[in-house]
Coordinates of C-alpha atoms in Angstrom, one line a residue:
X237 CA 299.0 139.1 164.7
X238 CA 301.1 139.2 161.6
X239 CA 302.3 142.5 160.1
X240 CA 302.3 142.7 156.3
X241 CA 305.8 143.3 154.9
X242 CA 306.5 146.7 153.6
X243 CA 306.5 147.2 149.8
X244 CA 309.9 147.4 148.3
X245 CA 310.6 151.1 147.3
X246 CA 311.5 151.8 143.7
X247 CA 315.2 152.3 142.8
X248 CA 316.7 155.7 143.6
X249 CA 316.3 158.0 140.6
X250 CA 319.0 160.8 140.4
X251 CA 316.6 162.7 138.1
X252 CA 313.7 162.5 140.6
X253 CA 315.3 161.7 144.0
X254 CA 312.2 162.6 146.0
X255 CA 309.8 160.8 143.7
X256 CA 307.9 164.0 142.8
X257 CA 306.5 162.5 139.6
X258 CA 304.2 160.5 141.9
X259 CA 302.5 163.8 142.6
X260 CA 301.4 164.1 139.0
X261 CA 298.5 162.4 137.2
X262 CA 298.8 161.0 133.7
X263 CA 297.5 164.1 132.0
X264 CA 300.0 166.3 133.9
X265 CA 302.8 164.0 132.9
X266 CA 301.7 164.0 129.3
X267 CA 301.6 167.8 129.2
X268 CA 305.1 168.0 130.7
X269 CA 306.5 165.5 128.3
X270 CA 304.9 167.2 125.3
X271 CA 306.4 170.6 126.2
X272 CA 309.7 169.0 127.0
X273 CA 309.8 167.3 123.6
X274 CA 308.9 170.5 121.7
X275 CA 311.6 172.4 123.5
X276 CA 314.2 169.7 122.8
X277 CA 313.3 169.8 119.1
X278 CA 312.6 173.5 118.4
X279 CA 314.8 175.4 121.0
X280 CA 317.7 173.5 122.4
X281 CA 319.5 172.8 119.1
X282 CA 319.5 176.5 118.3
X283 CA 319.3 178.6 121.4
X284 CA 323.0 179.0 122.1
X285 CA 323.4 180.5 118.6
X286 CA 320.4 182.8 119.2
X287 CA 321.8 183.8 122.5
X288 CA 325.2 184.6 121.1
X289 CA 323.7 186.7 118.3
X290 CA 321.3 188.4 120.7
X291 CA 318.2 187.5 118.6
X292 CA 315.1 185.3 118.6
X293 CA 314.6 184.6 114.9
X294 CA 311.3 183.1 113.9
X295 CA 309.5 184.3 117.0
X296 CA 306.2 184.5 115.2
X297 CA 306.5 180.9 114.0
X298 CA 307.5 179.8 117.5
X299 CA 304.5 181.6 118.9
X300 CA 302.2 179.8 116.5
X301 CA 303.7 176.4 117.5
X302 CA 303.3 177.3 121.2
X303 CA 299.7 178.2 120.4
X304 CA 299.1 174.8 118.8
X305 CA 300.5 173.2 122.0
X306 CA 297.9 175.2 124.0
X307 CA 300.7 177.0 125.9
X308 CA 299.5 180.6 125.3
X309 CA 297.0 181.7 127.9
X310 CA 297.2 178.1 129.0
X311 CA 295.4 178.5 132.4
X312 CA 292.6 180.7 131.0
X313 CA 289.2 179.4 129.9
X314 CA 287.3 180.1 126.7
X315 CA 288.2 182.2 123.7
X316 CA 290.4 179.4 122.3
X317 CA 292.4 179.0 125.6
X318 CA 293.3 175.6 126.9
X319 CA 291.7 175.9 130.3
X320 CA 294.6 174.0 131.9
X321 CA 295.2 173.7 135.7
X322 CA 297.7 175.8 137.5
X323 CA 300.0 172.8 137.9
X324 CA 299.8 171.9 134.2
X325 CA 300.7 175.5 133.4
X326 CA 303.6 175.4 135.9
X327 CA 305.0 172.2 134.4
X328 CA 305.0 173.9 131.0
X329 CA 306.8 176.9 132.4
X330 CA 309.5 174.6 134.0
X331 CA 310.1 172.8 130.7
X332 CA 310.2 176.0 128.7
X333 CA 312.7 177.7 131.0
X334 CA 314.8 174.5 131.1
X335 CA 315.4 175.4 127.4
X336 CA 315.8 179.1 128.0
X337 CA 314.3 181.9 130.1
X338 CA 313.6 183.9 127.0
X339 CA 311.2 181.3 125.7
X340 CA 309.4 181.1 129.1
X341 CA 309.2 184.9 129.2
X342 CA 307.6 185.0 125.8
X343 CA 304.9 182.6 127.0
X344 CA 304.5 184.3 130.4
X345 CA 304.1 187.8 129.0
X346 CA 301.7 186.6 126.4
X347 CA 299.5 184.5 128.7
X348 CA 300.0 185.6 132.3
X349 CA 300.2 189.4 131.6
X350 CA 298.7 190.5 128.3
X351 CA 296.0 187.8 127.9
X352 CA 295.3 187.6 131.6
X353 CA 294.7 191.4 131.8
X354 CA 292.2 191.2 128.9
X355 CA 290.6 188.0 130.1
X356 CA 290.1 189.3 133.7
X357 CA 289.4 193.0 133.1
X358 CA 288.4 193.4 129.5
X359 CA 284.9 193.8 128.0
X360 CA 283.3 191.0 126.1
X361 CA 284.1 192.8 122.9
X362 CA 287.7 193.2 123.8
X363 CA 288.0 189.5 124.7
X364 CA 286.4 188.4 121.5
X365 CA 288.6 190.7 119.4
X366 CA 292.0 189.8 120.9
X367 CA 292.0 186.5 122.9
X368 CA 291.4 183.9 120.2
X369 CA 294.2 185.2 118.0
X370 CA 296.5 185.5 121.0
X371 CA 295.8 182.0 122.2
X372 CA 296.6 180.6 118.7
X373 CA 299.9 182.6 118.5
X374 CA 298.7 184.6 115.5
X375 CA 298.9 187.8 117.6
X376 CA 301.5 188.5 120.1
X377 CA 300.9 190.8 123.1
X378 CA 303.0 192.8 125.5
X379 CA 302.5 194.4 128.9
X380 CA 303.5 198.0 129.5
X381 CA 304.0 198.8 133.2
X382 CA 307.6 199.5 134.0
X383 CA 309.0 202.9 133.0
X384 CA 312.5 204.3 132.7
X385 CA 312.2 205.9 136.2
X386 CA 309.5 203.8 137.8
X387 CA 309.9 200.1 138.3
X388 CA 309.3 198.8 141.9
X389 CA 307.0 201.8 142.5
X390 CA 304.5 201.8 139.6
X391 CA 302.2 204.2 141.5
X392 CA 304.6 206.9 140.4
X393 CA 304.3 206.2 136.7
X394 CA 304.4 209.2 134.4
X395 CA 302.5 207.7 131.4
X396 CA 299.3 209.7 131.4
X397 CA 296.0 209.2 129.7
X398 CA 293.7 212.3 129.3
X399 CA 290.2 212.6 127.9
X400 CA 289.7 214.5 124.7
X401 CA 286.0 214.4 123.9
X402 CA 285.1 210.7 123.8
X403 CA 288.7 209.6 123.1
X404 CA 291.7 208.9 125.3
X405 CA 295.1 210.4 124.5
X406 CA 298.2 208.7 125.9
X407 CA 301.7 210.1 126.4
X408 CA 304.6 208.4 128.0
X409 CA 307.3 205.7 127.8
X410 CA 307.6 202.1 129.0
X411 CA 310.8 200.2 129.4
X412 CA 312.1 196.6 129.4
X413 CA 309.0 195.3 127.6
X414 CA 309.2 191.7 126.4
X415 CA 307.6 191.1 123.0
X416 CA 307.2 194.8 122.5
X417 CA 308.4 195.3 119.0
X418 CA 306.6 192.2 117.6
X419 CA 303.3 192.6 119.5
X420 CA 300.1 193.2 117.7
X421 CA 298.6 194.7 120.9
X422 CA 300.1 196.3 123.9
X423 CA 298.4 196.4 127.3
X424 CA 299.5 199.8 128.6
X425 CA 298.9 201.1 132.1
X426 CA 298.6 204.8 132.6
X427 CA 297.6 207.4 135.1
X428 CA 294.3 209.1 134.5
X429 CA 294.5 211.4 137.6
X430 CA 296.9 214.3 137.4
X431 CA 297.5 213.9 141.2
X432 CA 299.0 210.5 140.6
X433 CA 299.4 208.1 143.5
X434 CA 298.0 205.1 141.6
X435 CA 294.3 205.4 142.4
X436 CA 293.5 206.4 138.8
X437 CA 295.7 203.9 137.0
X438 CA 293.8 202.2 134.1
X439 CA 294.8 199.7 131.4
X440 CA 294.5 200.5 127.7
X441 CA 294.7 198.3 124.6
X442 CA 297.0 199.9 122.1
X443 CA 297.0 198.1 118.7
X444 CA 300.4 198.1 116.8
X445 CA 300.4 200.7 114.1
X446 CA 298.4 203.2 116.1
X447 CA 299.7 206.7 115.2
X448 CA 302.1 208.0 117.8
X449 CA 302.9 204.5 119.1
X450 CA 306.3 202.9 118.5
X451 CA 308.3 200.0 120.1
X452 CA 312.0 200.3 119.3
X453 CA 313.9 197.1 120.3
X454 CA 316.5 197.3 123.1
X455 CA 319.9 196.0 122.2
X456 CA 323.2 195.4 124.0
X457 CA 321.7 193.1 126.7
X458 CA 323.8 190.6 128.4
X459 CA 320.8 188.7 129.8
X460 CA 317.7 187.3 128.1
X461 CA 319.5 187.7 124.8
X462 CA 317.3 185.1 123.0
X463 CA 314.2 187.3 123.7
X464 CA 312.7 190.4 122.2
X465 CA 312.9 193.3 124.6
X466 CA 311.6 196.8 123.7
X467 CA 310.8 200.3 124.8
X468 CA 307.3 201.5 124.2
X469 CA 306.9 205.2 123.2
X470 CA 303.5 206.9 123.3
X471 CA 303.4 210.3 121.8
X472 CA 299.9 211.6 121.6
X473 CA 298.4 208.2 121.0
X474 CA 294.7 208.7 120.4
X475 CA 292.4 205.8 121.3
X476 CA 288.6 205.3 121.3
X477 CA 286.8 205.1 124.6
X478 CA 286.4 201.4 124.3
X479 CA 290.2 200.8 124.3
X480 CA 290.2 201.1 128.1
X481 CA 289.9 198.0 130.1
X482 CA 286.5 198.5 132.0
X483 CA 287.0 196.0 134.7
X484 CA 289.5 197.7 137.0
X485 CA 290.9 201.0 138.2
X486 CA 294.0 201.4 140.4
X487 CA 297.1 199.4 141.0
X488 CA 295.1 196.3 141.8
X489 CA 294.8 195.7 138.1
X490 CA 298.5 195.5 137.1
X491 CA 299.6 193.9 140.4
X492 CA 297.1 191.0 140.0
X493 CA 298.6 190.3 136.6
X494 CA 302.1 190.4 138.0
X495 CA 301.1 187.9 140.7
X496 CA 299.9 185.5 138.0
X497 CA 303.2 185.9 136.1
X498 CA 305.3 185.5 139.2
X499 CA 303.6 182.1 139.8
X500 CA 305.0 180.9 136.4
X501 CA 308.4 182.1 137.4
X502 CA 308.3 180.0 140.6
X503 CA 308.2 176.9 138.3
X504 CA 310.3 178.3 135.4
X505 CA 313.3 179.2 137.5
X506 CA 313.5 175.5 138.6
X507 CA 313.7 174.6 134.9
X508 CA 316.9 176.7 134.5
X509 CA 318.2 175.2 137.7
X510 CA 317.5 171.7 136.6
X511 CA 319.2 172.1 133.3
X512 CA 322.3 173.5 135.0
X513 CA 322.3 170.8 137.6
X514 CA 322.0 168.0 135.0
X515 CA 324.9 169.6 133.0
X516 CA 327.1 169.6 136.1
X517 CA 326.1 166.0 137.1
X518 CA 326.8 164.7 133.7
X519 CA 330.1 166.5 133.6
X520 CA 331.2 165.3 137.0
X521 CA 330.6 161.7 136.0
X522 CA 333.0 161.9 133.0
X523 CA 335.5 164.7 133.6
X524 CA 338.7 163.2 135.0
X525 CA 341.3 164.9 137.2
X526 CA 343.9 163.2 139.4
X527 CA 343.2 159.9 137.7
X528 CA 339.4 159.6 138.2
X529 CA 336.1 161.4 137.6
X530 CA 335.7 164.5 139.6
X531 CA 332.3 163.3 140.7
X532 CA 334.2 160.8 142.9
X533 CA 335.7 163.6 145.1
X534 CA 334.0 164.6 148.3
X535 CA 333.8 168.3 147.6
X536 CA 332.2 167.8 144.2
X537 CA 329.7 165.4 145.7
X538 CA 328.9 167.9 148.5
X539 CA 328.1 170.5 145.8
X540 CA 325.9 168.1 143.9
X541 CA 324.0 167.1 147.0
X542 CA 323.4 170.7 148.0
X543 CA 322.2 171.6 144.5
X544 CA 319.9 168.6 144.4
X545 CA 318.4 169.5 147.8
X546 CA 317.6 173.1 146.7
X547 CA 316.4 172.1 143.3
X548 CA 313.9 169.5 144.4
X549 CA 312.8 171.5 147.4
X550 CA 312.0 174.3 145.0
X551 CA 310.0 172.0 142.7
X552 CA 308.1 170.7 145.7
X553 CA 307.3 174.3 146.7
X554 CA 306.1 175.1 143.2
X555 CA 303.8 172.0 143.3
X556 CA 302.4 173.1 146.6
X557 CA 301.6 176.6 145.4
X558 CA 300.1 175.2 142.2
X559 CA 297.7 173.0 144.2
X560 CA 296.7 175.9 146.3
X561 CA 296.1 178.0 143.2
X562 CA 293.9 175.2 141.7
X563 CA 292.0 175.1 145.0
X564 CA 291.5 178.9 144.9
X565 CA 293.5 179.3 148.1
X566 CA 296.8 180.9 146.9
X567 CA 297.6 184.3 148.3
X568 CA 299.9 186.9 146.7
X569 CA 302.2 186.7 149.7
X570 CA 302.7 183.0 149.0
X571 CA 303.6 183.7 145.4
X572 CA 306.2 186.1 146.7
X573 CA 307.5 183.3 149.0
X574 CA 308.0 181.1 145.9
X575 CA 309.4 183.7 143.6
X576 CA 311.9 184.9 146.2
X577 CA 313.1 181.5 147.2
X578 CA 313.2 179.7 143.9
X579 CA 314.9 182.3 141.7
X580 CA 317.5 183.0 144.4
X581 CA 318.2 179.3 144.8
X582 CA 318.2 178.8 141.0
X583 CA 321.0 181.3 140.6
X584 CA 323.1 179.7 143.3
X585 CA 322.6 176.3 141.6
X586 CA 323.8 177.8 138.3
X587 CA 326.8 179.4 140.0
X588 CA 327.7 176.1 141.7
X589 CA 327.3 174.2 138.5
X590 CA 329.7 176.6 136.8
X591 CA 332.4 175.8 139.4
X592 CA 332.0 172.1 138.7
X593 CA 332.4 172.7 135.0
X594 CA 335.4 174.9 135.6
X595 CA 336.5 176.9 132.6
X596 CA 334.0 175.0 130.4
X597 CA 331.2 176.5 132.5
X598 CA 331.5 179.8 130.7
X599 CA 331.2 178.2 127.3
X600 CA 327.9 178.3 125.3
X601 CA 328.6 174.6 124.6
X602 CA 327.0 174.1 128.0
X603 CA 323.8 175.8 129.2
X604 CA 325.0 176.9 132.6
X605 CA 326.3 180.4 132.0
X606 CA 323.4 181.2 129.7
X607 CA 321.0 180.2 132.4
X608 CA 322.9 182.1 135.1
X609 CA 322.9 185.3 133.2
X610 CA 319.2 184.9 132.3
X611 CA 318.3 184.4 135.9
X612 CA 319.9 187.7 136.8
X613 CA 317.0 189.3 134.9
X614 CA 314.4 186.9 136.3
X615 CA 315.6 187.9 139.8
X616 CA 314.7 191.5 139.0
X617 CA 311.6 191.4 136.9
X618 CA 308.1 190.8 138.4
X619 CA 309.4 192.2 141.7
X620 CA 313.0 192.4 142.9
X621 CA 314.4 190.4 145.9
X622 CA 313.9 193.5 148.1
X623 CA 310.3 194.0 147.1
X624 CA 309.4 190.4 147.8
X625 CA 311.2 190.5 151.1
X626 CA 309.1 193.5 152.1
X627 CA 305.9 191.8 151.0
X628 CA 306.7 188.9 153.3
X629 CA 308.0 191.3 156.0
X630 CA 304.7 193.1 156.0
X631 CA 302.7 189.9 156.0
X632 CA 304.8 188.6 159.0
X633 CA 304.8 191.7 161.1
X634 CA 301.7 193.6 160.0
X635 CA 303.9 196.7 159.5
X636 CA 304.4 198.4 156.2
X637 CA 308.0 199.1 155.4
X638 CA 307.5 200.2 151.8
X639 CA 307.3 203.9 152.6

């Protein structure tokens, strides 16, 4: 009995050492390449200057371009949204964060937080009013959950909504809000029960320009500098009854939105890691010390090998979670698994890349330090390392260590 000879494997590709592109269909590859080309044209030539200045000029124009690409509310259906798969959305997040975390954050907050909240929990009238313009990038949104004194424990939030006749009146403050000062609508979460505890938390749609509502921009950041970050101030903000999201009460509402946003981070963090790895690999091939390229030394090769391992393991994990989401089988604990691992490993990849670049690693001529400092914020927002460890600890043991 003759045994057919094995097919010859393709050449080793340093950019895709595990052959992960084989997991993608032609449409997924086309979406990835389209977003990569847009970022290369519209972000990469300018982002170092934006970062140095601490600004994101032209954010409204960028949002409209992203809307034209179908990247805003990308995985939502109807109302002008693209209806893309979870994997397609993840690939877009990876390519956007390979340019800069601030750009991916813009898209994540718009689509996975503000638009997702309206799409999942809003009335038909709210969806028709807001989602088409947000999908097109004509209207930016923000998501007000974190407060100056309440981050990891949103059940203790102090923003309060009280009834006054048929209206709601909101008082409170939100902090570290991406897109806040340029948003046309803010999704604000507030207590409606004086006893607190989270059971009465509801979401409210607050249009920009509503009396008593303001969104001063936060300055002096050393991370996510090419991003608009704001405080939200609500001082007797009066809203009609139909400003409340009717579809949910309690922490389940905002936490489900956060889980959707965390999924995008699982992919996006690998984009920052990939950009840093590629910068280090290119540098190691050309930078000479002791008479030859530093990539020829064992210690440098060990660093590159370890970075490549963690990078492509992280991308493979993101693929796996994306396929589970598309199959309707993804659990919040699994998203915590991905967010905890991939952001933590992405930071280590950036730090190792910096050592390969030496002093040049701190220069904005290279993307490494910019990505490293951005990832310090990504490590914290949408759940700190400690919170995701406790989520997984509870899932593994059945014991709640949060309180």
